Amino acid sequence: MTNALETKQLVKKFGGVVAIDRFSVQIRKGEITGIIGPNGSGKTTFINVLTGISAMDGGRVVIGDQQEKGGIKAWEVFELGIARTFQNIRLFEQMSVQDNVLIAMTKRSPLAALFERHRDIHETLVKEVLTRVGLYDKRRALAKELSYGQRKLLEIARALATSADMILFDEPFAGLFPEMVRVVSDILKELRAGEKTVVLIEHDMAIIRELCDRIIVMDAGQLLAEGMPKQVLTNPAVIEAYLGV
């Protein structure tokens, strides 16, 4: 199985606190990999390092089978074929739903992206992406006018619009009604069917069992366990550290 991404002895510190501690994992191409662990275990910090929001303090990241990097810059993420969503939703509140998507699909500045909004190729992609998440009828609404669940769907739409090969989802199911949970689940399954690579941070073990091909368990910034869901979720160390049994 080909790796989409690999980390080697990754380290991230905040002052005297080691948030990521010599963390070495492989993310397989075309699979859904779940990342679980207690609150404060380093899951979101790991995603932040992979997307250039936080600079690593040690180790290496290998993208595919060629690009080995001592750090990923935020401006490189688009070119590396990586996209993400945020646990705390980040949208352009005063812009329309469709303009939020338009900005995500270009490497240009937000202003330049908006000047291109009438190009047929962009309009087609906006319609496709917003229809996929059930927001096309809301395309002219301001982002701030959406419900919490719709806002999460818009952030997912923005990630899809980048056409990235790997998408990192940070708790996309949190706070969603059951019907929206199904929409997001179906999107993740479609991404895998399309040979995209998905990394999913999630606390709901039923969702993890349903969606994930493999699971990585973090504890105190370190790798506690990894493997197939059935194997990992019955691991006594995982049960003690994460499930609280």
Short mmCIF file of C-alpha atoms in Angstrom, two decimals:
data_model
loop_
_atom_site.label_atom_id
_atom_site.label_comp_id
_atom_site.label_asym_id
_atom_site.label_seq_id
_atom_site.Cartn_x
_atom_site.Cartn_y
_atom_site.Cartn_z
CA MET A 1 0.00 0.00 0.00
CA THR A 2 1.38 3.40 -1.05
CA ASN A 3 1.73 6.08 1.61
CA ALA A 4 0.17 9.49 0.98
CA LEU A 5 2.09 10.92 3.92
CA GLU A 6 4.58 9.76 6.53
CA THR A 7 5.97 11.47 9.60
CA LYS A 8 9.34 10.62 11.12
CA GLN A 9 10.02 11.46 14.76
CA LEU A 10 7.81 14.55 14.58
CA VAL A 11 8.16 16.97 17.50
CA LYS A 12 6.14 20.05 18.42
CA LYS A 13 6.64 22.07 21.60
CA PHE A 14 4.78 24.97 23.17
CA GLY A 15 7.21 26.49 25.62
CA GLY A 16 8.19 23.67 27.95
CA VAL A 17 5.25 21.46 26.94
CA VAL A 18 5.87 18.74 24.37
CA ALA A 19 2.61 18.47 22.40
CA ILE A 20 3.92 16.05 19.77
CA ASP A 21 6.62 13.70 21.00
CA ARG A 22 8.67 11.79 18.37
CA PHE A 23 5.52 10.87 16.49
CA SER A 24 6.08 8.52 13.54
CA VAL A 25 3.08 7.34 11.50
CA GLN A 26 2.08 6.45 7.95
CA ILE A 27 -1.10 7.63 6.25
CA ARG A 28 -2.03 5.27 3.43
CA LYS A 29 -3.20 6.59 0.10
CA GLY A 30 -6.88 6.10 -0.75
CA GLU A 31 -7.94 5.15 2.79
CA ILE A 32 -9.82 6.79 5.63
CA THR A 33 -7.47 6.96 8.61
CA GLY A 34 -9.02 7.84 11.95
CA ILE A 35 -7.06 9.66 14.63
CA ILE A 36 -8.42 9.22 18.14
CA GLY A 37 -7.19 9.96 21.63
CA PRO A 38 -8.09 11.79 24.84
CA ASN A 39 -8.57 15.56 24.84
CA GLY A 40 -5.15 17.17 24.83
CA SER A 41 -3.46 14.17 23.25
CA GLY A 42 -2.14 16.23 20.32
CA LYS A 43 -4.57 15.36 17.53
CA THR A 44 -5.37 18.89 16.35
CA THR A 45 -1.77 20.00 16.90
CA PHE A 46 -0.70 17.20 14.57
CA ILE A 47 -3.09 18.45 11.88
CA ASN A 48 -1.90 22.03 12.44
CA VAL A 49 1.70 20.97 11.84
CA LEU A 50 0.75 19.12 8.65
CA THR A 51 -1.01 22.21 7.30
CA GLY A 52 1.61 24.79 8.22
CA ILE A 53 -0.38 26.50 10.96
CA SER A 54 2.17 25.39 13.56
CA ALA A 55 5.85 24.95 12.77
CA MET A 56 7.39 21.63 13.75
CA ASP A 57 10.33 21.62 16.16
CA GLY A 58 11.87 18.38 14.97
CA GLY A 59 11.45 15.43 12.65
CA ARG A 60 10.47 15.11 9.02
CA VAL A 61 7.36 14.80 6.88
CA VAL A 62 7.35 12.78 3.66
CA ILE A 63 4.66 13.65 1.11
CA GLY A 64 4.01 10.71 -1.20
CA ASP A 65 7.16 8.88 -2.19
CA GLN A 66 9.31 11.88 -3.07
CA GLN A 67 9.02 15.09 -1.10
CA GLU A 68 10.69 14.93 2.30
CA LYS A 69 10.37 18.13 4.26
CA GLY A 70 11.65 19.47 7.55
CA GLY A 71 8.53 21.61 7.81
CA ILE A 72 5.43 22.56 5.85
CA LYS A 73 4.62 26.22 5.24
CA ALA A 74 0.98 27.34 5.10
CA TRP A 75 1.43 28.67 1.57
CA GLU A 76 2.70 25.26 0.39
CA VAL A 77 -0.35 23.28 1.49
CA PHE A 78 -2.41 23.97 -1.65
CA GLU A 79 0.44 22.93 -3.94
CA LEU A 80 1.05 19.77 -1.90
CA GLY A 81 -2.53 18.68 -2.55
CA ILE A 82 -3.67 18.96 1.08
CA ALA A 83 -6.87 20.55 2.41
CA ARG A 84 -8.47 20.60 5.85
CA THR A 85 -11.46 21.58 7.94
CA PHE A 86 -11.28 23.13 11.40
CA GLN A 87 -12.76 22.06 14.71
CA ASN A 88 -13.61 25.74 15.26
CA ILE A 89 -15.27 26.77 12.01
CA ARG A 90 -13.38 29.36 9.95
CA LEU A 91 -15.40 31.11 7.25
CA PHE A 92 -15.61 34.54 5.65
CA GLU A 93 -18.69 35.57 7.62
CA GLN A 94 -19.66 38.63 5.56
CA MET A 95 -19.34 36.83 2.22
CA SER A 96 -21.90 34.66 0.48
CA VAL A 97 -21.81 30.89 0.57
CA GLN A 98 -20.72 30.71 -3.07
CA ASP A 99 -17.96 33.30 -2.60
CA ASN A 100 -16.59 31.31 0.34
CA VAL A 101 -16.23 28.36 -2.02
CA LEU A 102 -14.76 30.45 -4.83
CA ILE A 103 -11.97 31.70 -2.58
CA ALA A 104 -11.07 28.15 -1.59
CA MET A 105 -10.61 26.91 -5.15
CA THR A 106 -7.85 29.32 -6.17
CA LYS A 107 -4.30 30.01 -5.04
CA ARG A 108 -4.88 33.69 -5.66
CA SER A 109 -5.86 36.27 -3.09
CA PRO A 110 -9.51 36.48 -1.96
CA LEU A 111 -10.02 39.63 -4.04
CA ALA A 112 -8.58 38.03 -7.19
CA ALA A 113 -10.70 34.94 -6.63
CA LEU A 114 -13.87 37.02 -6.47
CA PHE A 115 -13.04 38.78 -9.75
CA GLU A 116 -13.08 35.36 -11.43
CA ARG A 117 -16.46 34.33 -10.09
CA HIS A 118 -18.27 34.58 -13.43
CA ARG A 119 -16.03 32.14 -15.25
CA ASP A 120 -18.04 29.10 -16.34
CA ILE A 121 -15.58 26.58 -14.93
CA HIS A 122 -15.83 28.15 -11.48
CA GLU A 123 -19.61 28.42 -11.55
CA THR A 124 -19.86 24.76 -12.53
CA LEU A 125 -17.59 23.65 -9.71
CA VAL A 126 -19.39 25.81 -7.14
CA LYS A 127 -22.71 24.27 -8.15
CA GLU A 128 -21.28 20.76 -8.00
CA VAL A 129 -19.68 21.20 -4.58
CA LEU A 130 -22.59 23.03 -2.95
CA THR A 131 -25.08 20.50 -4.34
CA ARG A 132 -22.94 17.72 -2.90
CA VAL A 133 -23.26 19.15 0.63
CA GLY A 134 -26.87 20.26 0.21
CA LEU A 135 -26.21 24.02 0.26
CA TYR A 136 -26.80 25.06 -3.34
CA ASP A 137 -30.13 26.68 -2.48
CA LYS A 138 -28.25 28.77 0.13
CA ARG A 139 -25.54 29.91 -2.29
CA ARG A 140 -26.47 33.61 -2.09
CA ALA A 141 -26.89 33.68 1.69
CA LEU A 142 -24.15 35.16 3.85
CA ALA A 143 -22.09 32.61 5.74
CA LYS A 144 -23.09 34.20 9.04
CA GLU A 145 -26.76 33.48 8.27
CA LEU A 146 -26.30 29.71 8.16
CA SER A 147 -27.09 27.34 11.01
CA TYR A 148 -24.23 25.68 12.87
CA GLY A 149 -24.62 22.45 10.88
CA GLN A 150 -24.81 24.30 7.57
CA ARG A 151 -21.66 26.23 8.47
CA LYS A 152 -19.83 22.95 9.02
CA LEU A 153 -21.08 21.71 5.66
CA LEU A 154 -19.84 24.92 4.01
CA GLU A 155 -16.39 24.39 5.47
CA ILE A 156 -16.40 20.87 4.07
CA ALA A 157 -17.49 22.28 0.70
CA ARG A 158 -14.52 24.65 0.78
CA ALA A 159 -12.16 21.73 1.35
CA LEU A 160 -13.75 19.74 -1.48
CA ALA A 161 -13.45 22.72 -3.84
CA THR A 162 -9.65 22.61 -3.64
CA SER A 163 -9.66 19.19 -5.39
CA ALA A 164 -6.97 18.14 -2.90
CA ASP A 165 -5.66 14.58 -2.92
CA MET A 166 -5.70 14.45 0.89
CA ILE A 167 -8.27 16.10 3.16
CA LEU A 168 -7.86 16.35 6.93
CA PHE A 169 -11.16 16.55 8.83
CA ASP A 170 -11.01 17.86 12.40
CA GLU A 171 -14.20 16.66 14.17
CA PRO A 172 -16.56 17.30 11.22
CA PHE A 173 -19.44 15.43 12.91
CA ALA A 174 -19.46 17.34 16.20
CA GLY A 175 -22.82 18.99 16.88
CA LEU A 176 -24.54 17.72 13.73
CA PHE A 177 -28.08 16.39 13.53
CA PRO A 178 -28.37 12.75 12.37
CA GLU A 179 -29.36 13.67 8.82
CA MET A 180 -26.27 15.87 8.46
CA VAL A 181 -24.09 13.13 9.97
CA ARG A 182 -25.25 10.88 7.14
CA VAL A 183 -24.43 13.54 4.53
CA VAL A 184 -20.89 13.93 5.86
CA SER A 185 -20.42 10.15 6.17
CA ASP A 186 -21.44 9.71 2.54
CA ILE A 187 -19.01 12.44 1.45
CA LEU A 188 -16.11 10.72 3.19
CA LYS A 189 -17.05 7.39 1.61
CA GLU A 190 -17.25 9.05 -1.83
CA LEU A 191 -13.80 10.56 -1.33
CA ARG A 192 -12.35 7.13 -0.54
CA ALA A 193 -14.14 5.61 -3.55
CA GLY A 194 -12.51 8.33 -5.65
CA GLU A 195 -9.08 7.29 -4.29
CA LYS A 196 -8.70 10.40 -2.17
CA THR A 197 -6.93 10.14 1.17
CA VAL A 198 -8.92 11.10 4.25
CA VAL A 199 -7.68 11.75 7.79
CA LEU A 200 -10.48 11.96 10.34
CA ILE A 201 -10.25 13.21 13.93
CA GLU A 202 -13.36 11.96 15.71
CA HIS A 203 -14.58 11.03 19.19
CA ASP A 204 -17.63 8.98 18.19
CA MET A 205 -16.46 5.37 18.09
CA ALA A 206 -19.50 4.23 16.09
CA ILE A 207 -18.48 6.62 13.29
CA ILE A 208 -14.86 5.49 13.56
CA ARG A 209 -15.88 1.84 13.25
CA GLU A 210 -18.13 2.54 10.29
CA LEU A 211 -15.80 4.71 8.23
CA CYS A 212 -12.16 4.04 9.03
CA ASP A 213 -9.85 1.56 7.34
CA ARG A 214 -7.17 2.17 9.95
CA ILE A 215 -6.93 3.98 13.30
CA ILE A 216 -4.07 5.87 14.90
CA VAL A 217 -4.34 6.41 18.65
CA MET A 218 -2.51 9.33 20.26
CA ASP A 219 -1.81 9.80 23.95
CA ALA A 220 0.28 12.65 25.37
CA GLY A 221 1.59 13.44 21.89
CA GLN A 222 2.85 9.92 21.31
CA LEU A 223 1.69 6.95 19.26
CA LEU A 224 -0.20 4.60 21.55
CA ALA A 225 -1.52 2.13 18.97
CA GLU A 226 -2.38 1.79 15.29
CA GLY A 227 -4.08 -0.75 13.07
CA MET A 228 -7.53 -1.86 11.95
CA PRO A 229 -10.49 -0.64 14.04
CA LYS A 230 -11.42 -4.03 15.50
CA GLN A 231 -7.83 -4.65 16.55
CA VAL A 232 -7.18 -1.19 17.99
CA LEU A 233 -10.45 -0.68 19.83
CA THR A 234 -10.01 -3.94 21.74
CA ASN A 235 -6.42 -3.11 22.72
CA PRO A 236 -6.28 -2.99 26.57
CA ALA A 237 -3.93 0.01 26.50
CA VAL A 238 -6.36 1.95 24.29
CA ILE A 239 -9.33 1.00 26.46
CA GLU A 240 -7.53 2.18 29.58
CA ALA A 241 -6.13 5.41 28.16
CA TYR A 242 -8.96 6.54 25.92
CA LEU A 243 -12.20 4.71 26.55
CA GLY A 244 -11.84 5.01 30.33
CA VAL A 245 -12.65 1.39 31.15
#
